[in-house]
Coordinates of C-alpha atoms in Angstrom, one line a residue:
M3 CA 76.8 29.9 41.5
E4 CA 74.3 27.3 41.8
I5 CA 75.0 23.7 40.7
P6 CA 72.2 22.3 38.8
R7 CA 70.7 19.2 40.2
V8 CA 71.5 16.2 38.2
P9 CA 68.5 13.9 37.8
F10 CA 68.9 10.5 39.4
R11 CA 69.9 7.9 36.9
N12 CA 69.8 10.3 34.0
Q13 CA 66.1 11.0 34.3
V14 CA 65.0 14.3 32.9
Q15 CA 62.9 16.3 35.3
P16 CA 59.7 17.2 33.6
D17 CA 58.9 20.8 33.2
P18 CA 55.9 21.6 35.4
K19 CA 54.2 23.7 32.7
L20 CA 54.6 21.0 30.1
N21 CA 53.3 18.5 32.6
E22 CA 50.2 20.5 33.3
L23 CA 49.5 20.9 29.5
A24 CA 50.0 17.2 29.0
Q25 CA 47.7 16.4 31.9
K26 CA 45.0 18.7 30.5
R27 CA 45.4 17.1 27.1
A28 CA 45.2 13.6 28.5
A29 CA 42.2 14.7 30.6
A30 CA 40.5 16.1 27.5
E31 CA 41.2 13.0 25.5
A32 CA 39.9 10.8 28.3
K33 CA 36.8 13.0 28.6
K34 CA 36.3 12.8 24.8
I35 CA 36.6 9.0 24.9
R36 CA 34.2 8.7 27.9
L37 CA 31.7 11.0 26.1
E38 CA 31.9 8.8 22.9
A39 CA 31.5 5.7 24.9
A40 CA 28.4 7.2 26.7
K41 CA 27.0 8.2 23.3
A42 CA 27.5 4.7 21.9
R43 CA 25.9 3.2 25.0
M44 CA 22.9 5.6 24.6
R45 CA 22.6 4.8 20.9
E46 CA 22.7 1.1 21.7
A47 CA 20.1 1.5 24.5
R48 CA 17.9 3.5 22.1
R49 CA 18.2 0.8 19.5
I50 CA 17.3 -1.9 22.0
R51 CA 14.3 0.1 23.2
Q52 CA 13.2 0.7 19.7
R53 CA 13.5 -3.0 18.8
E54 CA 11.6 -3.9 21.9
K55 CA 8.9 -1.4 21.1
L56 CA 8.6 -2.7 17.5
R57 CA 8.5 -6.3 18.8
L58 CA 5.7 -5.3 21.3
K59 CA 3.8 -3.5 18.5
Q60 CA 4.2 -6.6 16.3
I61 CA 2.9 -8.8 19.1
A62 CA 0.0 -6.4 19.7
R63 CA -0.8 -6.3 16.0
S64 CA -0.7 -10.0 15.6
E65 CA -2.8 -10.4 18.8
K66 CA -5.3 -7.9 17.4
E67 CA -5.4 -9.6 14.1
R68 CA -5.9 -13.0 15.9
M69 CA -8.8 -11.5 17.9
Q70 CA -10.3 -10.0 14.8
I71 CA -10.1 -13.4 13.0
L72 CA -11.6 -15.1 16.0
C73 CA -14.4 -12.5 16.1
K74 CA -15.0 -12.9 12.4
N75 CA -15.0 -16.7 12.8
R76 CA -17.4 -16.4 15.7
I77 CA -19.7 -14.1 13.8
A78 CA -19.6 -16.4 10.8
H79 CA -20.3 -19.3 13.1
Y80 CA -23.3 -17.6 14.6
R81 CA -24.5 -16.5 11.1
A82 CA -24.1 -20.0 9.8
R83 CA -25.9 -21.5 12.8
A84 CA -28.7 -18.9 12.4
R85 CA -28.9 -19.6 8.7
M86 CA -29.1 -23.3 9.3
Q87 CA -31.8 -22.8 11.9
L88 CA -33.7 -20.6 9.5
S89 CA -33.3 -23.1 6.7
I90 CA -34.6 -25.8 9.0
E91 CA -37.6 -23.6 9.9
V92 CA -38.2 -22.7 6.3
S93 CA -38.1 -26.4 5.3
K94 CA -40.5 -27.2 8.1
K95 CA -42.8 -24.4 6.9
M96 CA -42.5 -25.7 3.4
Q97 CA -43.5 -29.1 4.6
E98 CA -46.4 -27.7 6.4
I99 CA -47.4 -25.7 3.4
T100 CA -47.2 -28.8 1.1
K101 CA -49.3 -30.7 3.7
E102 CA -51.9 -28.0 3.8
K103 CA -51.9 -27.8 -0.1
R104 CA -52.4 -31.6 -0.1
I105 CA -55.2 -31.3 2.5
R106 CA -56.8 -28.5 0.4
K107 CA -56.6 -30.6 -2.7
M108 CA -58.1 -33.6 -0.9
A109 CA -60.8 -31.3 0.5
K110 CA -61.7 -29.9 -2.9
K111 CA -61.8 -33.5 -4.3
D112 CA -64.1 -34.5 -1.4
M113 CA -66.3 -31.5 -2.0
R114 CA -66.6 -32.2 -5.7
S115 CA -67.3 -35.9 -5.1
R116 CA -70.0 -34.8 -2.6
M117 CA -71.5 -32.4 -5.1
K118 CA -71.7 -35.2 -7.6
H119 CA -73.1 -37.7 -5.1
S120 CA -75.5 -35.5 -3.1
D121 CA -76.4 -38.5 -0.9
F122 CA -73.3 -37.9 1.3
V123 CA -73.5 -34.1 1.7
D124 CA -74.3 -34.3 5.4
V125 CA -71.2 -36.4 6.3
V126 CA -68.4 -34.3 7.8
E127 CA -64.8 -35.6 7.2
P128 CA -61.6 -34.4 8.9
S129 CA -60.2 -32.8 5.7
D130 CA -63.4 -30.6 5.5
V131 CA -62.9 -29.6 9.1
L132 CA -59.3 -28.6 8.5
L133 CA -60.2 -26.6 5.4
K134 CA -62.8 -24.7 7.4
K135 CA -60.4 -24.1 10.2
N136 CA -57.7 -22.7 7.9
F137 CA -60.1 -20.3 6.3
A138 CA -61.4 -19.2 9.7
E139 CA -57.8 -18.4 10.9
G140 CA -57.1 -16.4 7.8
F141 CA -54.8 -18.9 6.2
R142 CA -52.0 -17.2 4.2
E143 CA -50.9 -18.4 0.8
P144 CA -47.8 -20.6 0.7
E145 CA -46.0 -18.0 -1.5
D146 CA -46.4 -15.4 1.3
E147 CA -44.8 -17.8 3.9
L148 CA -41.9 -18.4 1.5
K149 CA -41.4 -14.6 1.0
I150 CA -41.4 -14.0 4.7
A151 CA -38.8 -16.8 5.3
T152 CA -36.5 -15.5 2.6
L153 CA -36.7 -12.0 4.0
E154 CA -35.7 -13.3 7.4
I155 CA -32.7 -15.0 5.8
I156 CA -31.7 -11.8 4.0
Q157 CA -32.0 -9.8 7.2
M158 CA -29.7 -12.3 9.0
D159 CA -27.0 -11.9 6.3
E160 CA -27.0 -8.2 6.8

């Protein structure tokens, strides 16, 4: 008859089969915990990447909007400058037209006065020379000049 071994200091010797099952359970629990932790880390990393992507998209969008605004401002600036240039040109043309009208009026008055006083018909004055020059060049009516200038302004707006 065999005498059973008494554990040292009343320690119970673990059953090897129970020990293996407990180890397997503990390993499965540890594996499950590690898997959950890995999933949580992946979720957090995904959230961080998504946040970063959204932030970059927002930056790109704001940069694009800023560039569009700058481009619009630049186009508006060029248009305004062109309009101002055209308005200056139109005002110069209008001044020229009014000068030419005045010269024509003066020339007509001179012609009428010469017709009345036939003694001075042979005398040539500068206004008469200008009148002949304008007719020789095919002088356009002032209204035509104004129409052309307004058409140029309309084309610049488009």
